[in-house]
Coordinates of C-alpha atoms in Angstrom, one line a residue:
M1 CA 31.8 -10.7 1.9
Y2 CA 34.7 -13.2 1.7
P3 CA 37.4 -13.0 -1.1
H4 CA 36.7 -15.0 -4.2
W5 CA 39.5 -17.4 -3.6
V6 CA 38.1 -18.3 -0.2
L7 CA 34.7 -19.0 -1.7
L8 CA 36.3 -20.9 -4.5
L9 CA 38.2 -23.1 -2.1
L10 CA 35.1 -23.7 0.0
F11 CA 32.9 -24.5 -2.9
C12 CA 35.4 -26.9 -4.5
L13 CA 35.9 -28.6 -1.2
L14 CA 32.2 -29.2 -0.6
I15 CA 31.6 -30.3 -4.2
V16 CA 34.6 -32.7 -4.4
I17 CA 33.9 -34.3 -1.0
A18 CA 30.2 -34.7 -1.9
L19 CA 31.0 -36.1 -5.3
F20 CA 33.7 -38.7 -4.3
G21 CA 32.2 -39.5 -0.9
N22 CA 28.8 -40.5 -2.4
L23 CA 30.5 -42.3 -5.3
L24 CA 32.5 -44.3 -2.8
V25 CA 29.4 -45.3 -0.9
C26 CA 27.8 -46.6 -4.1
A27 CA 30.9 -48.5 -5.1
A28 CA 31.3 -50.0 -1.6
I29 CA 27.8 -51.4 -1.6
F30 CA 28.1 -52.6 -5.2
W31 CA 31.4 -54.4 -4.8
D32 CA 31.3 -55.6 -1.2
R33 CA 29.3 -58.8 -0.9
H34 CA 28.5 -58.4 2.8
L35 CA 27.1 -54.9 2.2
R36 CA 25.2 -55.9 -0.9
R37 CA 23.4 -58.7 1.0
Q38 CA 21.8 -56.2 3.5
P39 CA 18.5 -54.9 2.1
E40 CA 18.5 -51.8 4.3
N41 CA 21.6 -50.5 2.5
L42 CA 19.4 -49.8 -0.5
F43 CA 18.3 -46.7 1.4
L44 CA 21.9 -45.6 1.7
V45 CA 22.3 -46.1 -2.1
S46 CA 19.3 -43.9 -2.6
L47 CA 20.6 -41.3 -0.3
A48 CA 24.0 -41.4 -2.0
I49 CA 22.4 -41.0 -5.4
S50 CA 20.3 -38.0 -4.3
D51 CA 23.3 -36.3 -2.7
L52 CA 25.4 -37.1 -5.8
L53 CA 22.7 -35.4 -8.0
V54 CA 22.8 -32.4 -5.6
S55 CA 26.5 -32.0 -6.1
I56 CA 26.3 -32.4 -9.9
L57 CA 23.1 -30.7 -11.0
V58 CA 22.8 -28.1 -8.3
M59 CA 26.0 -27.2 -6.4
I60 CA 28.2 -26.8 -9.4
F61 CA 25.9 -24.3 -11.1
A62 CA 25.2 -22.5 -7.8
A63 CA 29.0 -22.1 -7.2
A64 CA 29.5 -20.7 -10.7
S65 CA 26.7 -18.2 -10.3
D66 CA 27.9 -17.1 -6.9
L67 CA 31.5 -16.7 -8.0
L68 CA 30.7 -14.9 -11.2
G69 CA 28.1 -12.7 -9.6
Q70 CA 25.5 -13.5 -12.2
W71 CA 23.6 -16.3 -13.8
P72 CA 25.2 -17.2 -17.1
F73 CA 23.1 -20.3 -18.1
G74 CA 20.0 -18.7 -19.5
N75 CA 16.4 -18.4 -18.4
A76 CA 15.3 -22.0 -19.5
Y77 CA 17.9 -23.8 -17.4
C78 CA 17.2 -21.4 -14.5
Q79 CA 13.7 -22.9 -14.2
F80 CA 15.0 -26.5 -14.5
W81 CA 17.8 -25.8 -12.0
V82 CA 15.4 -24.6 -9.4
A83 CA 13.3 -27.8 -10.0
F84 CA 16.4 -30.0 -9.7
D85 CA 17.3 -28.1 -6.5
I86 CA 14.0 -28.8 -4.9
T87 CA 13.7 -32.4 -6.1
T88 CA 17.2 -33.6 -5.1
C89 CA 17.3 -31.8 -1.8
T90 CA 13.8 -33.1 -0.9
A91 CA 14.9 -36.6 -1.9
S92 CA 17.9 -36.4 0.3
I93 CA 15.8 -35.3 3.3
L94 CA 13.2 -37.9 2.7
N95 CA 15.8 -40.6 2.4
L96 CA 17.2 -39.6 5.7
A97 CA 13.7 -39.9 7.2
A98 CA 13.3 -43.4 5.6
I99 CA 16.6 -44.5 7.0
C100 CA 15.5 -43.3 10.4
L101 CA 12.2 -45.2 10.1
D102 CA 14.1 -48.3 8.9
R103 CA 16.5 -48.3 11.9
Y104 CA 13.6 -47.8 14.3
C105 CA 11.7 -50.8 13.0
H106 CA 14.9 -52.9 12.9
I107 CA 15.7 -52.2 16.6
S108 CA 12.3 -52.0 18.1
R109 CA 10.6 -54.9 16.2
P110 CA 13.4 -57.1 14.9
M111 CA 11.3 -60.2 14.3
V112 CA 8.7 -58.2 12.3
Y113 CA 11.4 -56.4 10.4
V114 CA 13.2 -59.6 9.4
R115 CA 9.9 -61.1 8.2
Y116 CA 8.4 -58.2 6.3
C117 CA 11.2 -55.8 5.3
N118 CA 12.7 -57.4 2.2
R119 CA 14.2 -55.9 -0.9
R120 CA 10.9 -55.5 -2.7
R121 CA 9.2 -53.5 0.1
I122 CA 12.3 -51.4 0.6
S123 CA 12.4 -50.7 -3.2
Y124 CA 8.7 -49.6 -3.0
G125 CA 9.7 -47.2 -0.2
I126 CA 12.5 -45.7 -2.2
I127 CA 10.2 -45.3 -5.3
L128 CA 7.7 -43.4 -3.0
V129 CA 10.4 -41.1 -1.8
W130 CA 11.5 -40.2 -5.3
V131 CA 8.0 -39.8 -6.7
L132 CA 7.0 -37.5 -3.8
S133 CA 10.2 -35.5 -4.3
A134 CA 9.6 -35.2 -8.0
L135 CA 6.1 -33.9 -7.5
I136 CA 7.2 -31.3 -5.1
G137 CA 10.1 -30.2 -7.3
A138 CA 8.1 -30.2 -10.6
A139 CA 5.2 -28.1 -9.2
P140 CA 6.8 -24.8 -10.0
L141 CA 7.3 -25.9 -13.6
G142 CA 3.8 -27.3 -14.0
F143 CA 2.1 -24.2 -12.6
G144 CA 4.4 -21.7 -14.2
F145 CA 5.9 -20.1 -11.1
G146 CA 9.0 -20.4 -9.0
S147 CA 12.0 -18.9 -10.8
H148 CA 13.1 -16.5 -13.6
V149 CA 16.1 -14.5 -14.7
T150 CA 16.2 -10.9 -13.5
W151 CA 18.6 -8.0 -14.1
D152 CA 20.1 -5.7 -11.5
L153 CA 21.3 -2.1 -11.8
H154 CA 24.7 -3.3 -13.2
N155 CA 22.9 -5.3 -15.9
K156 CA 23.9 -8.6 -14.3
T157 CA 21.5 -11.5 -14.5
A158 CA 20.4 -13.6 -11.6
C159 CA 18.3 -16.7 -11.2
E160 CA 15.7 -15.6 -8.7
M161 CA 13.6 -18.1 -6.8
R162 CA 10.2 -16.4 -6.2
L163 CA 7.8 -18.9 -4.7
P164 CA 4.2 -18.1 -3.6
L165 CA 3.7 -18.2 0.1
A166 CA 1.2 -21.1 0.0
Y167 CA 3.7 -23.3 -2.0
A168 CA 6.6 -22.2 0.2
V169 CA 4.8 -23.3 3.3
C170 CA 3.4 -26.5 1.9
S171 CA 6.6 -27.6 0.3
S172 CA 8.7 -26.7 3.4
M173 CA 6.3 -28.8 5.5
L174 CA 6.5 -31.8 3.2
S175 CA 10.2 -31.5 2.4
F176 CA 11.6 -30.7 5.9
F177 CA 9.4 -30.0 8.9
V178 CA 7.3 -33.2 8.8
P179 CA 10.3 -35.5 8.1
A180 CA 12.3 -33.6 10.7
A181 CA 9.6 -34.1 13.3
V182 CA 9.4 -37.8 12.5
M183 CA 13.2 -38.1 12.8
V184 CA 13.3 -36.3 16.2
F185 CA 10.5 -38.5 17.5
L186 CA 11.9 -41.8 16.4
Y187 CA 15.5 -41.0 17.3
T188 CA 14.3 -39.9 20.7
K189 CA 12.6 -43.2 21.2
L190 CA 15.7 -45.0 20.1
Y191 CA 17.8 -43.0 22.6
L192 CA 15.4 -43.9 25.4
Y193 CA 15.4 -47.5 24.3
A194 CA 19.2 -47.5 24.4
Q195 CA 19.2 -46.1 27.9
R196 CA 16.9 -48.8 29.2
H197 CA 19.0 -51.4 27.4
V198 CA 22.2 -50.2 29.1
R199 CA 20.5 -50.2 32.5
S200 CA 19.2 -53.7 31.9
I201 CA 22.7 -54.9 30.9
Q202 CA 24.2 -53.3 34.0
T203 CA 21.7 -55.0 36.3
Q204 CA 22.3 -58.4 34.6
L205 CA 26.0 -57.9 35.0
K206 CA 25.7 -57.3 38.7
Q207 CA 23.5 -60.3 39.2
A208 CA 25.9 -62.5 37.2
T209 CA 28.9 -61.3 39.2
S210 CA 27.2 -62.0 42.5
F211 CA 26.2 -65.4 41.3
L212 CA 29.8 -66.2 40.3
I213 CA 31.1 -65.0 43.7
M214 CA 28.6 -67.2 45.6
Q215 CA 29.3 -70.2 43.4
L216 CA 33.1 -69.9 44.0
A217 CA 32.5 -69.4 47.7
S218 CA 30.4 -72.6 47.9
E219 CA 33.1 -74.5 45.9
K220 CA 35.8 -73.2 48.3
I221 CA 33.7 -74.2 51.4
R222 CA 33.1 -77.7 50.0
E223 CA 36.8 -78.2 49.2
D224 CA 37.8 -77.1 52.7
E225 CA 35.3 -79.5 54.3
E226 CA 36.6 -82.4 52.2
A227 CA 40.2 -81.4 53.1
D228 CA 39.3 -81.3 56.8
S229 CA 37.6 -84.7 56.6
Y230 CA 40.6 -86.2 54.8
E231 CA 43.0 -84.9 57.5
D232 CA 40.8 -86.2 60.3
E233 CA 40.7 -89.7 58.8
A234 CA 44.4 -89.6 58.2
T235 CA 45.1 -88.6 61.8
A236 CA 42.9 -91.4 63.1
A237 CA 44.7 -93.9 61.0
T238 CA 48.0 -92.7 62.3
L239 CA 46.9 -93.1 65.9
R240 CA 45.6 -96.6 65.3
N241 CA 48.5 -98.0 63.3
G242 CA 51.3 -95.9 64.7
T243 CA 52.4 -94.9 61.2
A244 CA 52.6 -91.5 59.5
A245 CA 49.7 -90.4 57.4
P246 CA 50.3 -90.6 53.7
T247 CA 51.0 -87.3 52.0
P248 CA 48.0 -86.0 50.0
P249 CA 48.5 -86.0 46.3
S250 CA 49.2 -82.7 44.7
P251 CA 46.5 -81.1 42.4
K252 CA 48.7 -81.7 39.4
E253 CA 49.0 -85.4 40.2
L254 CA 45.2 -85.7 40.7
L255 CA 44.5 -83.9 37.5
E256 CA 46.9 -86.0 35.5
D257 CA 44.9 -89.1 36.5
V258 CA 41.6 -87.6 35.4
P259 CA 40.5 -88.4 31.9
R260 CA 40.2 -85.4 29.7
G261 CA 36.6 -86.1 28.7
S262 CA 35.2 -86.6 32.2
S263 CA 32.7 -84.3 33.8
F264 CA 35.1 -83.4 36.6
W265 CA 37.6 -82.1 34.1
D266 CA 34.9 -80.0 32.3
K267 CA 33.9 -78.6 35.7
F268 CA 37.5 -77.8 36.6
T269 CA 38.2 -76.1 33.4
R270 CA 35.1 -73.9 33.7
V271 CA 36.0 -72.9 37.3
L272 CA 39.6 -72.3 36.2
H273 CA 38.3 -70.1 33.3
V274 CA 36.2 -68.1 35.8
R275 CA 39.2 -67.7 38.1
R276 CA 41.4 -66.5 35.2
N277 CA 38.7 -64.0 34.0
P278 CA 36.6 -62.5 36.9
V279 CA 34.0 -61.5 34.3
S280 CA 32.7 -64.3 32.1
E281 CA 32.5 -64.2 28.3
E282 CA 28.8 -63.3 28.5
A283 CA 29.5 -60.4 30.8
Q284 CA 32.3 -59.2 28.5
Q285 CA 29.9 -59.4 25.6
Q286 CA 27.4 -57.4 27.6
Q287 CA 30.1 -54.8 28.3
R288 CA 30.9 -54.6 24.5
N289 CA 27.2 -54.1 23.9
T290 CA 27.1 -51.3 26.4
V291 CA 30.0 -49.6 24.6
S292 CA 28.1 -50.1 21.3
D293 CA 25.0 -48.6 22.7
Q294 CA 26.9 -45.5 23.9
K295 CA 28.4 -45.1 20.4
A296 CA 25.0 -45.5 18.9
R297 CA 23.6 -42.7 21.1
L298 CA 26.5 -40.5 20.1
T299 CA 25.8 -41.3 16.4
L300 CA 22.2 -40.4 16.8
G301 CA 23.1 -37.1 18.3
V302 CA 25.5 -36.4 15.5
I303 CA 22.9 -37.4 12.9
M304 CA 20.1 -35.2 14.2
G305 CA 22.4 -32.3 15.2
T306 CA 24.0 -32.1 11.8
F307 CA 20.7 -32.5 9.9
L308 CA 18.9 -29.8 11.9
F309 CA 21.9 -27.4 11.8
C310 CA 22.2 -27.6 8.0
W311 CA 18.5 -27.4 6.9
T312 CA 16.6 -25.5 9.6
P313 CA 18.0 -22.0 8.7
F314 CA 17.3 -22.5 5.0
F315 CA 13.6 -23.5 5.3
L316 CA 12.9 -20.7 7.9
V317 CA 14.5 -18.2 5.4
N318 CA 12.6 -19.8 2.6
I319 CA 9.2 -19.1 4.2
W320 CA 10.2 -15.7 5.4
R321 CA 11.5 -14.7 2.0
S322 CA 8.1 -15.7 0.4
W323 CA 6.3 -13.6 3.0
S324 CA 8.6 -10.6 2.8
P325 CA 11.1 -10.9 0.0
H326 CA 12.8 -7.5 0.6
D327 CA 13.7 -8.1 4.3
I328 CA 16.5 -10.7 3.6
N329 CA 19.6 -9.7 1.7
K330 CA 21.2 -11.9 -1.0
E331 CA 24.3 -12.8 1.1
A332 CA 22.1 -14.3 3.8
V333 CA 20.2 -16.4 1.3
Q334 CA 23.4 -17.7 -0.2
A335 CA 24.8 -18.6 3.2
V336 CA 21.8 -20.6 4.3
T337 CA 21.5 -22.2 0.9
W338 CA 25.1 -23.5 1.0
L339 CA 24.6 -24.6 4.5
G340 CA 21.8 -26.9 3.3
Y341 CA 24.0 -28.1 0.4
A342 CA 26.7 -29.0 2.9
N343 CA 24.4 -31.7 4.3
S344 CA 24.9 -33.7 1.1
T345 CA 28.7 -33.5 1.8
V346 CA 28.6 -34.8 5.4
N347 CA 25.9 -37.5 4.8
P348 CA 28.4 -40.1 3.4
I349 CA 30.7 -39.3 6.3
I350 CA 28.0 -39.8 9.0
Y351 CA 26.2 -42.7 7.5
S352 CA 29.1 -44.6 6.1
I353 CA 32.5 -43.9 7.5
F354 CA 31.2 -44.3 11.1
N355 CA 30.1 -47.8 10.1
R356 CA 32.7 -50.5 10.5
D357 CA 31.6 -52.5 7.4
F358 CA 31.8 -49.4 5.2
R359 CA 35.3 -48.5 6.6
R360 CA 36.5 -52.0 5.7
A361 CA 35.0 -51.7 2.2
F362 CA 36.4 -48.3 1.7
K363 CA 39.9 -49.5 2.7
K364 CA 39.6 -52.4 0.2
I365 CA 38.6 -50.1 -2.6
I366 CA 41.3 -47.5 -2.0
V367 CA 44.0 -50.1 -1.5
K368 CA 42.9 -52.0 -4.7
L369 CA 42.8 -48.8 -6.7
F370 CA 46.3 -47.8 -5.7
S371 CA 47.6 -51.3 -6.4
C372 CA 46.0 -51.1 -9.9
F373 CA 47.9 -47.9 -10.5
D374 CA 51.1 -49.3 -9.3
R375 CA 50.8 -52.4 -11.5
G376 CA 50.7 -50.2 -14.6
K377 CA 48.4 -49.9 -17.6
H378 CA 48.9 -53.5 -18.9
D379 CA 47.4 -55.3 -15.9
Y380 CA 43.7 -55.3 -16.2
G381 CA 43.0 -58.1 -13.6
C382 CA 41.9 -55.7 -10.8
V383 CA 39.4 -54.0 -13.1
R384 CA 38.1 -57.1 -14.7
N385 CA 37.6 -59.1 -11.5
G386 CA 36.2 -56.3 -9.3
V387 CA 37.7 -54.3 -6.6
T388 CA 37.5 -56.9 -3.9
D389 CA 39.1 -59.7 -5.9
G390 CA 42.6 -60.0 -7.0
G391 CA 43.8 -60.0 -10.6
L392 CA 43.9 -63.1 -12.8
A393 CA 47.6 -62.7 -13.2
D394 CA 48.2 -62.8 -9.5
R395 CA 46.1 -65.9 -9.1
K396 CA 48.0 -67.6 -11.9
R397 CA 51.4 -66.7 -10.4
S398 CA 50.2 -68.0 -7.0
Y399 CA 49.0 -71.3 -8.5
T400 CA 52.2 -71.7 -10.5
R401 CA 54.4 -71.2 -7.4
S402 CA 52.3 -73.7 -5.4
S403 CA 52.2 -76.3 -8.2
E404 CA 56.0 -76.1 -8.9
T405 CA 57.1 -77.0 -5.4
P406 CA 55.0 -79.9 -4.0
E407 CA 57.8 -81.0 -1.7
N408 CA 58.0 -77.6 -0.1
N409 CA 54.2 -77.5 0.3
N410 CA 54.2 -80.9 2.0
Q411 CA 57.0 -79.8 4.3
N412 CA 55.2 -76.6 5.2
R413 CA 52.0 -78.6 6.1
T414 CA 54.1 -81.0 8.2
D415 CA 55.7 -78.1 10.0
A416 CA 52.3 -76.5 10.6
V417 CA 50.9 -79.8 12.1
A418 CA 53.9 -80.1 14.3
T419 CA 53.6 -76.6 15.5
R420 CA 49.9 -77.1 16.3
L421 CA 50.8 -80.2 18.4
V422 CA 53.5 -78.3 20.3
L423 CA 51.0 -75.5 21.1
L424 CA 48.4 -78.0 22.2
N425 CA 50.8 -79.7 24.5
N426 CA 51.9 -76.4 25.9
N427 CA 48.3 -75.3 26.5
E428 CA 47.5 -78.5 28.3
S429 CA 50.5 -78.3 30.6
S430 CA 49.8 -74.7 31.4
V431 CA 46.2 -75.6 32.4
I432 CA 47.5 -78.4 34.6
V433 CA 50.1 -76.4 36.4
E434 CA 47.8 -73.5 37.2
E435 CA 45.8 -73.7 40.4

C-alpha cells in the first residue's frame, strides 16, 4: 500500500479539482450570457451538480475513512453515505448518457432538435435522471439492506457495502451497463457520420477547385482571343494608313476608367480575389469544418475512453463482490472505487475546458476575480455587477474622462475618420495596381 502522504495528496488533488472545476462550470453558465442562452447547457449544469455532490457528500468521507483506516462517522451516516454514493454516481453517469443523446439528436436531426428540444423538455429529462438515480440509491434504505458498520480484529470500524446479488446486478445494469451501451452506440454513429461528412467535404472541395481552374482557363482563353483580334485590327489599320498602331492601354488605365459600381468591376474583383486565394472562402470554411470534425472525433474518443476506463472496473467488481465477497481484498475495492470517483474530477475538464465558449467564460471569471482582489476590499463593483461586467466605479471614471474632454474626443473621431479614408484609398490603389 502507498504511504499515507501519497494517498493524502492524491485524495486532496481529486477532491479539490472536482470541487472547483464543477463550481467553475456552474458559474460560467450562470454569468455568461451566451452559455446561458443555450438550453443544452442545462445538462452540463446537472452533470456539474451531480459531480459536485460526489465530491462533497461522498469523496470527502471516503478519503477520511481510507486515511484513518476506519469509519468514524457512525452507523446511521454509513447507510446514508452509501445511498448518497449510489445516487450521485448514478446521476453523474445518467447525465453523461443524456448529454450523449442530446448531442446525437442535435447533429443527426438539427431541424427537429431546434423545434422540439426547448428548456422545458430538457428540464423534464433532467428531472427524470435525478428521480431514477434517487430510486436506485434509496432502495437499500427502503428495503433495509446495503451497508452497516463492522469491526475487524483490531477493533476498527468499517462501513461495509453488502448488496444482494439481485440488487447489485439490476442497479449495475441501470446505473452503468445500459447507459454505457447507449453511449457507445450513439457515439459510434456520430463518429461514422463525421467520417462521411469529411469525405463529402473533400469531394466538394475537389469539385470546387476543378471548377475554378476551368473558369480561370476559359477567362484566359477569351482574353487571349480578344488580344489577338485587337492586334490584327491594329496591324490592318497600320498597313492601310501607313501609321503606327496605337499602343494598347494598360490594365491600370482601363480600370481607372471603369465605374466602381459596374458589373465588370465586380467580376474583376471576384477573379482577382480567386487569383489571390487559390481556395475560395467557401473552401476555406470547408477546411475549417474538416478540422472541427477531426477535433470532434478526438473528443468523442476521449469522452468514451475516460468514461469506460473509470467506471467499468468498479461495476465489474461490484457484481463480483456480491457474488463472492471474500475473493476480492479491501485494497482492490478501494482502488476501483476511487477510479470511479475520478470520473467526477475529469468531467468538467472534458466537457467544458475543451469547449471554446467555456474557455472564454473561464478566462473572464478568473481575470475578474483577480482584478477584484487587486482592487481591494472597498470596491464591490465587480461583485455587485456580476463577473462579466465591470464595476460601477470604473464606468463612472470612464464616463467622467470622456465627458471632461469633448475637444479631445472630437479630435480622436476626426483622426479615426481620416485614418479610415487613407486605408480605403490605399486598398483601392493596391487593387488597381495588382494584375
